[in-house]
Tab-separated table of C-alpha atoms in Angstrom:
chain	number	residue	atom	x	y	z
A	1	MET	CA	13.236	85.070	140.259
A	2	GLY	CA	13.682	88.833	140.203
A	3	CYS	CA	10.169	89.347	138.843
A	4	ALA	CA	8.643	87.098	141.521
A	5	ILE	CA	10.577	88.980	144.208
A	6	ALA	CA	9.523	92.354	142.803
A	7	ARG	CA	5.914	91.157	142.915
A	8	ALA	CA	6.260	90.109	146.576
A	9	LEU	CA	8.091	93.245	147.714
A	10	SER	CA	5.764	95.659	145.912
A	11	THR	CA	2.833	94.405	148.015
A	12	LYS	CA	4.564	95.940	151.073
A	13	TRP	CA	6.793	98.784	149.909
A	14	ASP	CA	6.805	101.632	147.418
A	15	ASP	CA	9.839	102.490	145.296
A	16	VAL	CA	10.733	98.919	144.365
A	17	PHE	CA	13.070	98.863	141.367
A	18	LEU	CA	13.800	95.771	139.280
A	19	LEU	CA	16.978	96.248	137.235
A	20	GLU	CA	17.401	94.012	134.178
A	21	ALA	CA	20.672	94.151	132.233
A	22	LEU	CA	19.161	92.828	128.990
A	23	PRO	CA	16.645	94.530	126.657
A	24	LYS	CA	13.798	92.233	127.759
A	25	LEU	CA	12.904	90.244	130.853
A	26	GLY	CA	13.546	86.513	130.960
A	27	MET	CA	16.053	86.237	128.121
A	28	GLY	CA	18.458	84.089	130.154
A	29	ALA	CA	17.880	81.027	132.320
A	30	SER	CA	14.305	82.079	133.104
A	31	SER	CA	13.047	81.009	129.683
A	32	ARG	CA	15.832	78.673	128.533
A	33	ASN	CA	14.672	75.584	130.405
A	34	SER	CA	12.219	72.683	130.250
A	35	GLY	CA	9.335	74.680	131.711
A	36	VAL	CA	8.673	71.982	134.304
A	37	ILE	CA	6.833	72.645	137.578
A	38	HIS	CA	8.855	70.314	139.786
A	39	SER	CA	7.477	68.368	142.745
A	40	GLY	CA	10.426	68.413	145.195
A	41	LEU	CA	11.362	64.771	144.664
A	42	TYR	CA	15.121	65.044	144.288
A	43	TYR	CA	16.446	67.379	146.957
A	44	PRO	CA	17.960	66.517	150.361
A	45	PRO	CA	15.352	66.745	153.146
A	46	GLY	CA	15.709	69.991	155.063
A	47	SER	CA	17.436	71.795	152.183
A	48	LEU	CA	16.239	75.107	150.802
A	49	LYS	CA	15.710	73.409	147.458
A	50	ALA	CA	13.346	70.876	149.017
A	51	ARG	CA	11.474	73.465	151.082
A	52	HIS	CA	11.023	76.006	148.316
A	53	CYS	CA	10.272	73.500	145.572
A	54	VAL	CA	7.460	71.769	147.476
A	55	HIS	CA	5.912	75.054	148.630
A	56	GLY	CA	6.621	76.733	145.306
A	57	ASN	CA	4.884	73.895	143.430
A	58	ARG	CA	1.569	74.804	145.078
A	59	LEU	CA	2.130	78.561	144.790
A	60	THR	CA	3.024	78.277	141.089
A	61	TYR	CA	-0.150	76.392	140.232
A	62	GLU	CA	-2.205	78.917	142.205
A	63	PHE	CA	-0.529	81.911	140.554
A	64	CYS	CA	-0.867	80.466	137.046
A	65	ALA	CA	-4.555	79.722	137.575
A	66	SER	CA	-5.223	83.211	138.977
A	67	HIS	CA	-3.323	85.129	136.294
A	68	GLY	CA	-3.991	83.171	133.118
A	69	VAL	CA	-0.499	81.723	132.713
A	70	PRO	CA	-0.570	78.701	130.342
A	71	HIS	CA	0.208	75.557	132.335
A	72	ARG	CA	-0.881	71.957	132.810
A	73	ASN	CA	-0.664	69.510	135.708
A	74	THR	CA	0.577	66.513	133.717
A	75	GLY	CA	2.339	64.375	136.318
A	76	LYS	CA	5.513	62.593	135.282
A	77	LEU	CA	7.326	59.272	135.321
A	78	VAL	CA	10.843	58.794	136.700
A	79	VAL	CA	11.995	55.553	135.123
A	80	ALA	CA	14.508	52.976	136.337
A	81	SER	CA	15.749	51.448	133.102
A	82	SER	CA	16.924	48.207	134.758
A	83	ALA	CA	16.677	46.185	137.965
A	84	ALA	CA	20.078	47.617	138.937
A	85	GLU	CA	18.443	51.047	139.415
A	86	ALA	CA	15.519	49.751	141.505
A	87	GLU	CA	17.175	50.392	144.872
A	88	ALA	CA	18.036	53.969	143.925
A	89	LEU	CA	14.478	54.472	142.685
A	90	LEU	CA	13.029	53.404	146.042
A	91	ALA	CA	15.470	55.722	147.842
A	92	LEU	CA	14.237	58.564	145.635
A	93	VAL	CA	10.659	57.809	146.651
A	94	GLU	CA	11.642	58.016	150.317
A	95	THR	CA	13.403	61.343	149.740
A	96	GLY	CA	10.310	62.733	148.040
A	97	ARG	CA	8.034	61.573	150.842
A	98	ALA	CA	10.374	63.057	153.458
A	99	ASN	CA	10.122	66.362	151.603
A	100	GLY	CA	6.322	66.260	151.672
A	101	VAL	CA	5.702	65.249	148.047
A	102	GLU	CA	2.318	63.560	148.058
A	103	ASN	CA	0.837	60.520	146.281
A	104	LEU	CA	4.064	59.048	144.951
A	105	ARG	CA	3.605	55.536	143.592
A	106	VAL	CA	5.977	52.918	142.181
A	107	ILE	CA	4.649	51.171	139.082
A	108	ASP	CA	5.906	48.184	137.070
A	109	ARG	CA	6.771	47.754	133.399
A	110	ALA	CA	3.190	46.971	132.377
A	111	ALA	CA	1.896	50.137	134.036
A	112	ILE	CA	4.665	52.178	132.407
A	113	ARG	CA	3.641	50.852	128.986
A	114	ALA	CA	-0.032	51.543	129.695
A	115	ARG	CA	0.811	55.200	130.333
A	116	GLU	CA	3.691	55.584	127.843
A	117	PRO	CA	3.422	52.810	125.203
A	118	HIS	CA	6.850	53.485	123.660
A	119	ILE	CA	8.838	53.846	126.915
A	120	GLU	CA	10.900	50.879	128.075
A	121	GLY	CA	11.664	50.560	131.787
A	122	HIS	CA	11.879	48.192	134.730
A	123	GLN	CA	9.987	50.344	137.241
A	124	ALA	CA	8.958	53.982	137.534
A	125	ILE	CA	7.783	56.539	140.064
A	126	GLU	CA	4.514	58.251	139.253
A	127	VAL	CA	4.777	61.871	140.406
A	128	PRO	CA	1.316	63.451	140.111
A	129	SER	CA	2.211	66.977	141.291
A	130	THR	CA	4.655	67.669	138.441
A	131	GLY	CA	3.479	69.810	135.528
A	132	ILE	CA	4.543	72.164	132.779
A	133	VAL	CA	4.287	75.913	132.360
A	134	SER	CA	5.097	78.521	129.750
A	135	SER	CA	8.127	79.936	131.551
A	136	ASP	CA	8.184	83.049	129.365
A	137	ASP	CA	4.550	83.809	130.204
A	138	LEU	CA	5.229	83.155	133.893
A	139	VAL	CA	8.062	85.716	133.904
A	140	LYS	CA	5.845	88.271	132.172
A	141	ALA	CA	2.961	87.640	134.575
A	142	TYR	CA	5.120	88.135	137.680
A	143	ALA	CA	6.440	91.355	136.138
A	144	ARG	CA	2.964	92.538	135.114
A	145	VAL	CA	1.585	92.076	138.620
A	146	ALA	CA	4.647	93.766	140.140
A	147	ALA	CA	4.295	96.752	137.827
A	148	GLY	CA	0.579	96.955	138.602
A	149	GLN	CA	1.491	97.222	142.285
A	150	GLY	CA	3.841	100.110	141.587
A	151	ALA	CA	7.177	98.399	140.993
A	152	ASN	CA	9.510	100.113	138.544
A	153	ILE	CA	10.914	97.700	135.955
A	154	VAL	CA	13.964	99.056	134.149
A	155	THR	CA	15.539	97.144	131.254
A	156	ASN	CA	18.938	97.754	129.634
A	157	ALA	CA	20.077	98.626	133.172
A	158	LYS	CA	23.283	96.705	133.735
A	159	VAL	CA	24.722	97.233	137.222
A	160	GLU	CA	28.203	98.688	136.838
A	161	ARG	CA	29.105	99.730	140.387
A	162	LEU	CA	27.880	99.166	143.951
A	163	GLU	CA	28.887	101.243	146.971
A	164	ALA	CA	27.911	100.479	150.557
A	165	LEU	CA	27.192	103.777	152.273
A	166	HIS	CA	26.187	104.274	155.931
A	167	ASP	CA	22.600	103.081	155.545
A	168	ARG	CA	22.230	102.924	151.788
A	169	ILE	CA	23.557	101.078	148.765
A	170	ARG	CA	24.460	103.302	145.840
A	171	VAL	CA	23.709	101.430	142.621
A	172	THR	CA	25.277	102.798	139.456
A	173	THR	CA	23.793	101.341	136.272
A	174	SER	CA	24.179	101.910	132.562
A	175	VAL	CA	21.069	104.142	132.649
A	176	GLY	CA	21.505	106.010	135.905
A	177	GLU	CA	22.020	105.868	139.641
A	178	ILE	CA	19.800	104.775	142.549
A	179	GLU	CA	20.362	104.877	146.294
A	180	ALA	CA	18.525	102.011	148.004
A	181	LYS	CA	17.802	101.195	151.630
A	182	CYS	CA	17.945	97.533	150.702
A	183	LEU	CA	19.433	95.625	147.763
A	184	VAL	CA	18.456	92.125	146.641
A	185	ASN	CA	21.058	90.403	144.474
A	186	SER	CA	19.071	88.060	142.249
A	187	ALA	CA	21.373	88.207	139.241
A	188	GLY	CA	21.283	84.511	138.346
A	189	LEU	CA	24.416	83.422	136.537
A	190	PHE	CA	26.049	86.720	137.466
A	191	ALA	CA	25.146	86.789	141.166
A	192	ASP	CA	28.739	86.074	142.219
A	193	GLU	CA	29.950	88.974	140.086
A	194	VAL	CA	27.385	91.334	141.610
A	195	ALA	CA	28.489	90.191	145.078
A	196	SER	CA	32.088	90.989	144.131
A	197	LEU	CA	31.087	94.547	143.139
A	198	LEU	CA	30.247	95.054	146.817
A	199	GLY	CA	33.550	93.560	147.924
A	200	SER	CA	31.530	90.926	149.757
A	201	LYS	CA	33.081	87.684	150.959
A	202	MET	CA	30.004	85.972	149.530
A	203	ALA	CA	31.586	86.371	146.116
A	204	GLU	CA	33.647	83.335	147.183
A	205	HIS	CA	30.565	81.306	146.277
A	206	LYS	CA	31.708	81.068	142.684
A	207	ILE	CA	29.199	80.215	139.965
A	208	TYR	CA	30.326	77.650	137.401
A	209	PRO	CA	28.179	77.827	134.251
A	210	VAL	CA	26.862	74.465	133.059
A	211	ARG	CA	25.195	74.464	129.660
A	212	GLY	CA	22.385	72.161	128.663
A	213	ASP	CA	21.416	71.599	125.034
A	214	TYR	CA	18.011	70.381	123.826
A	215	CYS	CA	16.769	68.524	120.768
A	216	GLU	CA	13.230	68.139	119.500
A	217	LEU	CA	11.572	65.013	118.172
A	218	THR	CA	10.373	65.317	114.594
A	219	ARG	CA	6.641	65.398	113.923
A	220	ALA	CA	6.736	61.836	112.596
A	221	LYS	CA	7.623	60.650	116.117
A	222	GLY	CA	5.569	63.277	117.907
A	223	ASP	CA	3.220	60.699	119.430
A	224	TRP	CA	5.997	58.567	120.933
A	225	VAL	CA	5.895	60.426	124.245
A	226	ARG	CA	2.642	61.484	125.915
A	227	GLY	CA	3.884	63.491	128.902
A	228	LEU	CA	6.981	63.949	131.046
A	229	VAL	CA	9.447	61.059	131.247
A	230	TYR	CA	12.683	61.282	133.243
A	231	PRO	CA	15.516	58.816	133.738
A	232	MET	CA	17.102	58.379	137.155
A	233	PRO	CA	19.070	61.540	138.042
A	234	HIS	CA	22.841	61.726	137.651
A	235	SER	CA	24.567	60.448	140.780
A	236	ASP	CA	27.019	63.372	140.720
A	237	GLY	CA	24.210	65.927	141.030
A	238	MET	CA	25.027	67.500	137.658
A	239	SER	CA	21.483	67.192	136.330
A	240	LEU	CA	18.209	65.300	136.532
A	241	GLY	CA	19.181	63.433	133.388
A	242	THR	CA	18.291	63.877	129.721
A	243	HIS	CA	14.500	63.703	129.823
A	244	PHE	CA	11.476	63.937	127.537
A	245	THR	CA	9.091	66.878	127.897
A	246	LYS	CA	5.859	67.149	125.933
A	247	THR	CA	5.312	70.897	125.942
A	248	LEU	CA	2.098	72.883	126.111
A	249	TRP	CA	2.319	73.227	122.325
A	250	GLY	CA	2.558	69.479	121.700
A	251	ASN	CA	6.178	69.234	120.594
A	252	ILE	CA	8.549	66.899	122.451
A	253	LEU	CA	11.868	68.157	123.816
A	254	LEU	CA	14.769	65.887	124.688
A	255	GLY	CA	17.339	67.281	127.105
A	256	PRO	CA	19.030	69.041	128.642
A	257	THR	CA	22.563	67.740	128.539
A	258	ALA	CA	25.046	69.031	131.134
A	259	ARG	CA	28.517	70.364	130.325
A	260	TYR	CA	30.704	72.961	132.026
A	261	VAL	CA	31.493	75.969	129.833
A	262	ASP	CA	33.838	78.905	130.358
A	263	ASP	CA	31.555	81.685	129.098
A	264	LYS	CA	28.273	82.472	130.868
A	265	ASN	CA	26.880	83.680	127.534
A	266	ASP	CA	27.975	80.696	125.444
A	267	TYR	CA	24.711	79.147	124.279
A	268	GLU	CA	25.815	77.783	120.902
A	269	SER	CA	29.429	76.650	120.511
A	270	ASN	CA	30.298	72.940	120.459
A	271	ARG	CA	26.749	71.707	120.830
A	272	GLU	CA	26.161	68.094	121.811
A	273	PRO	CA	26.050	65.938	118.640
A	274	ILE	CA	22.569	64.748	117.701
A	275	GLU	CA	23.928	61.197	117.606
A	276	GLU	CA	24.686	61.465	121.340
A	277	PHE	CA	21.123	62.637	122.029
A	278	ALA	CA	19.836	59.625	120.113
A	279	ARG	CA	22.094	57.257	122.069
A	280	CYS	CA	20.807	58.621	125.400
A	281	ALA	CA	17.203	58.574	124.193
A	282	ARG	CA	17.316	54.921	123.172
A	283	ILE	CA	17.823	53.847	126.807
A	284	LEU	CA	14.187	54.680	127.515
A	285	LEU	CA	12.832	55.086	123.989
A	286	PRO	CA	14.165	52.255	121.792
A	287	GLY	CA	13.997	52.847	118.086
A	288	ILE	CA	14.920	56.534	118.112
A	289	GLU	CA	17.542	57.478	115.519
A	290	ALA	CA	19.515	60.649	114.965
A	291	ALA	CA	17.304	61.385	111.947
A	292	ASP	CA	14.327	61.673	114.331
A	293	LEU	CA	15.862	64.662	116.135
A	294	THR	CA	16.497	68.305	115.314
A	295	PRO	CA	18.493	70.830	117.408
A	296	ALA	CA	16.506	73.079	119.748
A	297	HIS	CA	17.461	75.746	122.287
A	298	SER	CA	20.041	75.632	125.062
A	299	GLY	CA	20.269	77.032	128.581
A	300	ILE	CA	22.909	77.609	131.247
A	301	ARG	CA	22.643	76.604	134.906
A	302	ALA	CA	24.212	78.616	137.740
A	303	LYS	CA	26.103	75.755	139.405
A	304	LEU	CA	27.960	76.179	142.682
A	305	THR	CA	29.728	72.836	142.283
A	306	PRO	CA	33.065	73.135	140.451
A	307	PRO	CA	34.098	70.787	137.641
A	308	PRO	CA	35.662	67.472	138.701
A	309	GLY	CA	39.317	67.917	139.601
A	310	THR	CA	38.993	71.653	140.277
A	311	THR	CA	41.158	72.778	143.198
A	312	THR	CA	40.108	76.429	143.273
A	313	GLY	CA	36.919	78.067	144.416
A	314	ARG	CA	34.492	76.913	147.038
A	315	LEU	CA	34.169	73.125	147.039
A	316	HIS	CA	30.861	71.498	147.851
A	317	PRO	CA	30.144	67.946	149.007
A	318	LYS	CA	29.439	65.447	146.267
A	319	GLY	CA	25.895	65.807	145.011
A	320	MET	CA	23.550	68.737	144.726
A	321	SER	CA	24.579	72.048	146.255
A	322	ASP	CA	21.813	74.038	147.896
A	323	PHE	CA	20.446	77.487	147.178
A	324	ILE	CA	22.156	80.326	149.045
A	325	ILE	CA	19.564	82.829	150.308
A	326	GLN	CA	20.681	85.078	153.156
A	327	ARG	CA	21.548	88.560	154.320
A	328	ASP	CA	25.119	89.465	153.527
A	329	PRO	CA	27.237	89.181	156.705
A	330	ASP	CA	29.437	92.089	155.591
A	331	VAL	CA	26.705	94.357	154.200
A	332	PRO	CA	23.586	93.580	156.260
A	333	ASN	CA	21.161	95.611	154.128
A	334	VAL	CA	21.882	93.318	151.174
A	335	VAL	CA	20.117	90.005	150.518
A	336	GLN	CA	22.180	87.563	148.465
A	337	LEU	CA	20.710	84.844	146.241
A	338	ILE	CA	23.492	82.721	144.748
A	339	GLY	CA	23.341	79.388	142.950
A	340	ILE	CA	19.659	79.657	142.039
A	341	GLU	CA	19.419	76.890	139.459
A	342	SER	CA	16.726	74.231	139.063
A	343	PRO	CA	14.213	74.066	140.720
A	344	GLY	CA	14.379	77.870	140.668
A	345	LEU	CA	11.468	78.324	138.249
A	346	THR	CA	9.153	76.283	140.479
A	347	SER	CA	10.563	77.814	143.672
A	348	ALA	CA	10.348	81.462	142.597
A	349	ALA	CA	7.158	82.409	144.449
A	350	SER	CA	8.278	80.612	147.615
A	351	ILE	CA	11.760	82.138	147.520
A	352	ALA	CA	10.118	85.543	147.023
A	353	GLU	CA	8.280	85.073	150.343
A	354	HIS	CA	11.586	84.140	152.009
A	355	VAL	CA	13.285	87.235	150.573
A	356	SER	CA	10.364	89.420	151.633
A	357	ASP	CA	10.857	88.249	155.222
A	358	LEU	CA	14.571	89.100	155.070
A	359	VAL	CA	13.827	92.526	153.606
A	360	SER	CA	11.316	93.108	156.424
A	361	GLU	CA	14.140	92.507	158.928
A	362	ILE	CA	16.260	95.112	157.140
A	363	LEU	CA	13.571	97.771	156.784
A	364	ALA	CA	11.912	97.237	160.183
């Protein structure tokens, strides 16, 4: 997200600085995901997620094609495993169409098997605009274009202090100090903490880290899935479900799971047992055993929805919370991006346009 924003801003302004706390770009959520270019199927009509995902889908394909980023427009299936899920599947189609997702089609079991011979399901939605991308290469390409336009990309630059001056923001980092006319907080999992450094009320939008683990199918079962296959999404909005992703390199990922964790850097402890992955997989892919799976990477989502039963923090309605993208009401030369989870990868170029418009208001 930060790299896409730096690319957009550096087309209009000099002296754009991208500050990255880690030694390299994209070491967090940006590359710890499924690498899916989403269509905009799942999100409430009128939401920022719907708007930016649908627009970002087109922009992402265009950017990847123009800048040599490995990607593929694969389409995907969203599968109702039983007749009991058919009504929810049709509602999902209507949501997608309301959001402007084109060429959605409901297919039956025979058509599912023709496309994915090992997948078992009652009905499915064909989603032709979905695809896959090398998320690491996408991050690097956004950064490369930004740097080519004059943006300054500084790694190992953790923000330690923020001070709102009369018409500036003083940014103290681990490698030095900058005074900026405008600050964009695109700190991902740590966006709420950056907001709190300013003393902003927007820090009340607390981020709750939700970790997702992945497994990989062994080579012996590597031909059991041909593309992207998703179950129906979780009704509580926690995730889109444990899905199958055939990557650009031909391996098949299963995941991610979804579990609240206390530490925003906890990628490894108490991983989901492989047996549980196998149990979930068998709903759509009968015959899979734990021996067919090996552990893969994990990632952490920046959720704004607190764990069930939580009485502190900002509560959101049941279901998916939306992106927060706005100028800070207390510090108007700051743009806050909080809760940028999936479909953030797909939405990055579209959100960058939105942020560029807000920065234009500030610097006008």
